[in-house]
XYZ file of C-alpha atoms in Angstrom:
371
model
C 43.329 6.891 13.677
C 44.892 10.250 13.870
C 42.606 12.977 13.423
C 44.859 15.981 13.058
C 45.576 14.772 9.675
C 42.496 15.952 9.149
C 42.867 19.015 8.889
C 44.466 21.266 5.706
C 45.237 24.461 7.583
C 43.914 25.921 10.758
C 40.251 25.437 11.437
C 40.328 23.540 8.261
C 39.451 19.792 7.690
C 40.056 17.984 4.009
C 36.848 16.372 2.993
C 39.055 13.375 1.613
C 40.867 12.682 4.908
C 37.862 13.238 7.117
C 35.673 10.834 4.989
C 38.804 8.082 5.036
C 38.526 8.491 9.173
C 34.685 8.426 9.297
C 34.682 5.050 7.010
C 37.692 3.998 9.396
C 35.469 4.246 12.593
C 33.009 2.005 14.366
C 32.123 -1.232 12.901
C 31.689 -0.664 9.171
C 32.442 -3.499 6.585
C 31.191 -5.139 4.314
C 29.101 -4.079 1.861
C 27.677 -1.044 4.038
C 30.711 -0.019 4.008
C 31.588 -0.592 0.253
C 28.160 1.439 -0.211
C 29.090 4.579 1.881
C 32.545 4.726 0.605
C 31.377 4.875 -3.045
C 28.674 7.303 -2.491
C 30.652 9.805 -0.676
C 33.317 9.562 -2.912
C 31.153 10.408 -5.375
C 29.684 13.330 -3.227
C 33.214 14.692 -2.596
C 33.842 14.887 -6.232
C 30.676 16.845 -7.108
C 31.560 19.637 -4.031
C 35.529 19.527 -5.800
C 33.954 20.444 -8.935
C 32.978 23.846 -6.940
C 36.202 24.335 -5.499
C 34.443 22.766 -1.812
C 37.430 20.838 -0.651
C 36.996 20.961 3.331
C 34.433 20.207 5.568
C 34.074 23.576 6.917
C 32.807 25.149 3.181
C 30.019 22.713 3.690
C 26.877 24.663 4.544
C 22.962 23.987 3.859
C 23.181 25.475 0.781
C 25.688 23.034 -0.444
C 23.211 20.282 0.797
C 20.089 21.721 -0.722
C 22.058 21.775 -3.736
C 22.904 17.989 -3.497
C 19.533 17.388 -2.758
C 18.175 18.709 -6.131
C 20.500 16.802 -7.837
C 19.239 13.401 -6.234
C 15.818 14.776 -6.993
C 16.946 15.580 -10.784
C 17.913 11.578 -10.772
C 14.579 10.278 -9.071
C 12.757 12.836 -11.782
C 14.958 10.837 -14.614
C 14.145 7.724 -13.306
C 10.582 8.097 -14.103
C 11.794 8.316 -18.027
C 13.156 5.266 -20.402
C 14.627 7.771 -22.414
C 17.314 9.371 -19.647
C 20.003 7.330 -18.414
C 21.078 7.705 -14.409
C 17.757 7.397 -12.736
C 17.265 6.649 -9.397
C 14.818 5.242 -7.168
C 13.180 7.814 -4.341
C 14.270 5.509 -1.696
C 17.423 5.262 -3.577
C 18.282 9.099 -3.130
C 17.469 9.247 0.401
C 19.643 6.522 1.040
C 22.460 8.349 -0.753
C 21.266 11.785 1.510
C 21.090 9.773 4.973
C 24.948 8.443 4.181
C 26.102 11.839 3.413
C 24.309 13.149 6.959
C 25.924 10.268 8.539
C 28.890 11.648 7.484
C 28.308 15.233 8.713
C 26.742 13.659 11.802
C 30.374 12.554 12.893
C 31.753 16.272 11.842
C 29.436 17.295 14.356
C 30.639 15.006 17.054
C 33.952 16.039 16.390
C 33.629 19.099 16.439
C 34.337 20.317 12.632
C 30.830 21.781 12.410
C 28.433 23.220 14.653
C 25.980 21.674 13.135
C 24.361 18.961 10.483
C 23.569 21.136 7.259
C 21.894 18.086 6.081
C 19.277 18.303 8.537
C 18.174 21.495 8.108
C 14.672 22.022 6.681
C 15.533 24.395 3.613
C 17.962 21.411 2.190
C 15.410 18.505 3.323
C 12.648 20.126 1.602
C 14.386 19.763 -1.957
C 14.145 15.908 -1.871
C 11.468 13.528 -2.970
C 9.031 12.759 -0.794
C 10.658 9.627 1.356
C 9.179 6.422 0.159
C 6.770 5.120 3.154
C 6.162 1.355 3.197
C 3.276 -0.710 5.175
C 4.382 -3.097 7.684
C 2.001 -6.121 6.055
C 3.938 -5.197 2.352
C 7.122 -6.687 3.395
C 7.509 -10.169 2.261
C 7.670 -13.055 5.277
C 7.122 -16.657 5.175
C 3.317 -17.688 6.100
C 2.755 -20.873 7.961
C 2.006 -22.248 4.534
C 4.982 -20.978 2.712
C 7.064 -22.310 5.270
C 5.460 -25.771 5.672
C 5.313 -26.064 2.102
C 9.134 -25.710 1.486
C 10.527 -27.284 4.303
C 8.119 -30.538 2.964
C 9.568 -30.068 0.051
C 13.227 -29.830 0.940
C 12.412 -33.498 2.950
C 10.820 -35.314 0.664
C 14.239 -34.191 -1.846
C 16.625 -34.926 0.742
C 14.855 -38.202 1.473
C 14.828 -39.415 -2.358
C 18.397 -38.086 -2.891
C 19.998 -40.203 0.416
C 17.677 -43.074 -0.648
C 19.343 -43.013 -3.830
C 23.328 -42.238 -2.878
C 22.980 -42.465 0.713
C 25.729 -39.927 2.531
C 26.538 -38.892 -0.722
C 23.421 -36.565 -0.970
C 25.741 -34.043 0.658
C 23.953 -30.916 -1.777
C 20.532 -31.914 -0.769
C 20.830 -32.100 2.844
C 23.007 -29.028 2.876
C 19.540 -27.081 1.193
C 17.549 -28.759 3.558
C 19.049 -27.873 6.502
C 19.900 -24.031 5.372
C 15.869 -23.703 4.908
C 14.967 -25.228 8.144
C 17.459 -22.748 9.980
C 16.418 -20.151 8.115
C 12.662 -20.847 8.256
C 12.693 -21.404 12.590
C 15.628 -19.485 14.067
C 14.893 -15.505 12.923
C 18.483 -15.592 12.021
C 19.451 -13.253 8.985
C 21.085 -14.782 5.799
C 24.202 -12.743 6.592
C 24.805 -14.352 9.616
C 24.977 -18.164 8.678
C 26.123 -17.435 5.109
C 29.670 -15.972 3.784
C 29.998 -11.818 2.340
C 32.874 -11.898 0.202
C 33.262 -8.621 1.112
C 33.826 -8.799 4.516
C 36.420 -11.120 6.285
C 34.477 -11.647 9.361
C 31.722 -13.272 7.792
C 32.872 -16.283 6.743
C 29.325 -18.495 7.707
C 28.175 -20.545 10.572
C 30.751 -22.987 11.584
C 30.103 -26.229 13.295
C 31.859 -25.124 16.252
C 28.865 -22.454 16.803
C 26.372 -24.819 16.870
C 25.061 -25.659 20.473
C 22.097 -28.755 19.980
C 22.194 -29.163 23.558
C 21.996 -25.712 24.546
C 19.829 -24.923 21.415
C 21.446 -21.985 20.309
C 23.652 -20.579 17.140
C 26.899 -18.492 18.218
C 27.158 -15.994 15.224
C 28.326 -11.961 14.402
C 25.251 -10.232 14.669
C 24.067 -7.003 12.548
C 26.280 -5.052 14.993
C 29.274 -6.520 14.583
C 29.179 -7.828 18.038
C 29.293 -12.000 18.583
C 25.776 -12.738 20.093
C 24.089 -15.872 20.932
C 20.633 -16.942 18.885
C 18.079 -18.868 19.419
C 18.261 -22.771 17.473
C 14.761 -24.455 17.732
C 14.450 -27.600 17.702
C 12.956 -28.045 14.430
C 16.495 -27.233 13.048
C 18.285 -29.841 14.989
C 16.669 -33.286 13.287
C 18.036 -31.478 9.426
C 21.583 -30.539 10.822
C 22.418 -33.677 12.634
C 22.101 -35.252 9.440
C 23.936 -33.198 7.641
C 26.722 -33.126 10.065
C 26.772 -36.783 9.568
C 26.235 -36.881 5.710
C 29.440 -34.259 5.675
C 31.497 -35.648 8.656
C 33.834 -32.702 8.798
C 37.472 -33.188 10.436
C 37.193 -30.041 12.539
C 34.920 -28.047 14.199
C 35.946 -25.077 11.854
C 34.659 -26.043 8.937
C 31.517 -24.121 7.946
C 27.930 -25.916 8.132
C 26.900 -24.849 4.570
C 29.655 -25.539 2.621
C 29.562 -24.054 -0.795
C 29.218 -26.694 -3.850
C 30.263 -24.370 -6.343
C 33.753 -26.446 -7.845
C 35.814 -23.511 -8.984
C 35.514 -22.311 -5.198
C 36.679 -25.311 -4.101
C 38.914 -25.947 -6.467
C 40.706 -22.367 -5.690
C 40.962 -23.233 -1.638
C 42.996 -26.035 -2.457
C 46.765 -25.602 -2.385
C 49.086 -24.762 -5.650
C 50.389 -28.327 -5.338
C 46.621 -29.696 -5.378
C 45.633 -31.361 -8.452
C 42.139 -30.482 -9.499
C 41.241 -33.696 -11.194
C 42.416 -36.275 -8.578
C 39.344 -36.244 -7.559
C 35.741 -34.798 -5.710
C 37.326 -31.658 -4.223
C 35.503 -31.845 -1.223
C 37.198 -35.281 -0.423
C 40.579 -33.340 -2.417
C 40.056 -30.335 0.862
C 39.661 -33.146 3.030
C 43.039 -34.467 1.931
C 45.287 -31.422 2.003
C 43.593 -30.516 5.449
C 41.814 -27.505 3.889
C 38.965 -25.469 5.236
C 36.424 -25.319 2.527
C 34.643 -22.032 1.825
C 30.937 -21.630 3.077
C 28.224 -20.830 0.558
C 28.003 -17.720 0.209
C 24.601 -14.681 0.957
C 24.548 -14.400 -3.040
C 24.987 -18.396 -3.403
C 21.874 -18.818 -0.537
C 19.182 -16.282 -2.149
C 20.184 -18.497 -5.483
C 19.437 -21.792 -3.625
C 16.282 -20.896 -2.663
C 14.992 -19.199 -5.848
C 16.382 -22.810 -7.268
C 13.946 -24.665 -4.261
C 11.134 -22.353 -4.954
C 11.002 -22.592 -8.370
C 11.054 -26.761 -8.439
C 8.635 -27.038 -5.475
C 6.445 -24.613 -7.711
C 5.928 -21.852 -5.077
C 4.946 -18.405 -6.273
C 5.067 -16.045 -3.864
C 3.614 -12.726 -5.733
C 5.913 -13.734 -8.960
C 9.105 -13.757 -6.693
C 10.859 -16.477 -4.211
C 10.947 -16.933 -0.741
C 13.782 -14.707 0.437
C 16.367 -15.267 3.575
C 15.240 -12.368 5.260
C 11.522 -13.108 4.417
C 12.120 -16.107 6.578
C 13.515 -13.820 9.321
C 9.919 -11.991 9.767
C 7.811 -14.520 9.331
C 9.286 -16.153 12.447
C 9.145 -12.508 14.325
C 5.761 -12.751 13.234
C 4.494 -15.778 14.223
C 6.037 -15.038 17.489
C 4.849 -11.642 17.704
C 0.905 -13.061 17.278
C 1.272 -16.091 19.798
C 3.726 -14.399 22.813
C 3.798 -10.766 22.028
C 5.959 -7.877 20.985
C 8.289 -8.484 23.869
C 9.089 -11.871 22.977
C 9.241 -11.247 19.044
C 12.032 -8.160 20.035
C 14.073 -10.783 21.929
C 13.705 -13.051 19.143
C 14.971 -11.162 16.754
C 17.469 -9.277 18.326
C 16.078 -6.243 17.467
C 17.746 -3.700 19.824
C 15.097 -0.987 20.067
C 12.031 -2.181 20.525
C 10.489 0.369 18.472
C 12.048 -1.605 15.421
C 10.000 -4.433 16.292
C 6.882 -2.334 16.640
C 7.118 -0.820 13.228
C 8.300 -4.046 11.534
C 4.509 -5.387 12.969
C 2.432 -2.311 12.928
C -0.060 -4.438 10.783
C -0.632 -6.723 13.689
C -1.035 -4.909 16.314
C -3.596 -2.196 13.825
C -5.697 -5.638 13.563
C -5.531 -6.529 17.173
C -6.892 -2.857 18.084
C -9.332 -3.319 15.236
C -10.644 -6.366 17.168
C -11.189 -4.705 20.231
C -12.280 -1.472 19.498
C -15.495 -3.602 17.499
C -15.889 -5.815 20.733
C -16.266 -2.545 22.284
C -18.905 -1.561 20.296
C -20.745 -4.569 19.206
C -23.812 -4.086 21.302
C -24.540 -0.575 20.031
């Protein structure tokens, strides 16, 4: 990355070129950065239509005057009558990617400063959207005992009935049961289309004997995770059930036929057969189901075992807390951090304010009970 392109003439730096090396550095991908590529694009165009075309013209003026604008959109989005509305936490999203931006100006020295920080442009947004620890959705001891009987008892019926051939069942099984015990996120063990490097959980990455998952963490680094040992009875037999020829194929291989279908080569003939068996043949990796193709399996599982969770499902990363916060009530905040990967600890702290607000609560009436 060459960062005297940058700039347009002396002291100058094109806001097109700049944005193309700030999306260009570090570890973005994926849909974060699909998401910050698309906003500032759009925030580029808005400053061209006022003749702002470098960095340097950006002052907090400009930004207050973005910030009304995102404010405009939260006030439409309070009306069914006006198209474009946005969400509060919506708009601060879009502010905090264009500070992001202007953060790494800063660093590199093409501003002084971060207009987007100052006061007199922060003031003209919505108030930012403040949410309890306790609102988030996690699995409860119940929710999660509840599903993983019910993924069993399916499983159990479906090999029962076509034995090793109950390939989709024990697949669904085992994704809830990693899901529900190792505090792994969905993105982790599942495929993004939109990002090459996340391809899902192979069987190469999973360690019974060491009880641990090797997978690309939230940081784009490879990290190890923790793989209790509730998971290990529901992969074993779906690594039998699926008997893959290599290591590299994924763990939760997608179902979905057309996907299948479309790994196979140009020569492959889609109705010779089962095209798991037809990948099998040409010595083709099948693709892993997918972080969209998950959340849809498990609003599919929730909605046959009849589980209601406030009119909604049992999401991936609902899973993810409640084991933080089963951990964080039986071994602490120390131990939920490490479980979670989490690397500031304050993270963990916020994510289980609720808990700890209780805890306090407890003692504080101990203290005075005999007043």
């Amino acid at each position: 990355m060459d960062h005297s392109d940058s700039a347009g003439t002396p002291g100058e730096h094109s806001l097109e070129t700049t944005i193309e090396d700030f999306l260009e550095s570090g570890n973005k991908s994926g849909n974060y950065r699909d998401a910050l590529e698309r906003v500032l694009t759009q925030w580029r165009h808005r400053l061209e239509q006022r003749s702002i075309e470098t960095v340097d013209e950006i002052d907090k003026r400009t930004m207050a005057t973005y910030a009304q604008y995102l404010s405009r959109r939260v006030d439409a989005g309070t009306s069914r009558n006006v198209d474009g509305g946005i969400a509060a936490a919506t708009a601060w999203t879009y502010y905090d990617y264009v500070s992001a931006f202007l953060s790494y100006c800063v660093r590199w020295d093409y501003l002084e400063e971060n207009p987007a920080q100052k006061g007199i442009a922060l003031d003209e947004l919505p108030p930012r959207p403040t949410k309890k620890s306790g609102d988030q959705q996690f699995w409860s001891a119940a929710d999660r005992t509840a599903l993983c009987r019910y993924v069993d008892d399916r499983a159990h019926q479906a090999v029962d009935e076509r034995g090793t051939d109950a390939f989709e069942e024990l697949r669904d099984r085992a994704l809830v049961y990693v899901l529900a015990y190792s505090g792994v996120r969905g993105g982790e063990i599942l495929a993004d289309p939109r990002d090459d490097r996340r391809s899902g959980l192979r069987w190469q990455d999973v360690d019974l004997e060491n009880n641990q998952l090797k997978i690309l963490g939230k940081n784009q680094q490879f990290e190890e995770a923790q793989l209790p040992v509730q998971c290990h009875g529901p992969l074993e037999r779906l690594e039998k059930a699926l008997d893959p020829p290599t290591p590299a194929w994924p763990v939760f291989v997608t179902s979905h036929a057309p996907s299948l279908y479309g790994a196979l080569p140009d020569e492959g003939d889609p109705s010779a057969g089962d095209p798991l068996e037809l990948c099998r043949d040409y010595g083709v990796t099948p693709p892993s189901l997918s972080t969209n193709g998950g959340r849809s399996v498990l609003k599919r599982l929730c909605e046959d075992a009849k589980l209601d969770v406030d009119g909604d499902y049992l999401k991936p990363h609902g899973a993810r807390r409640g084991v933080g916060e089963a951990v964080y009530r039986e071994r602490g905040p120390a131990a939920a951090q490490r479980t979670l990967r989490h690397a500031d600890p304050r993270t963990t702290s916020q994510m289980y304010a609720h808990i700890e607000a209780s805890e306090l609560a407890e003692d504080v009436g101990d203290v005075f009970e005999n007043e």
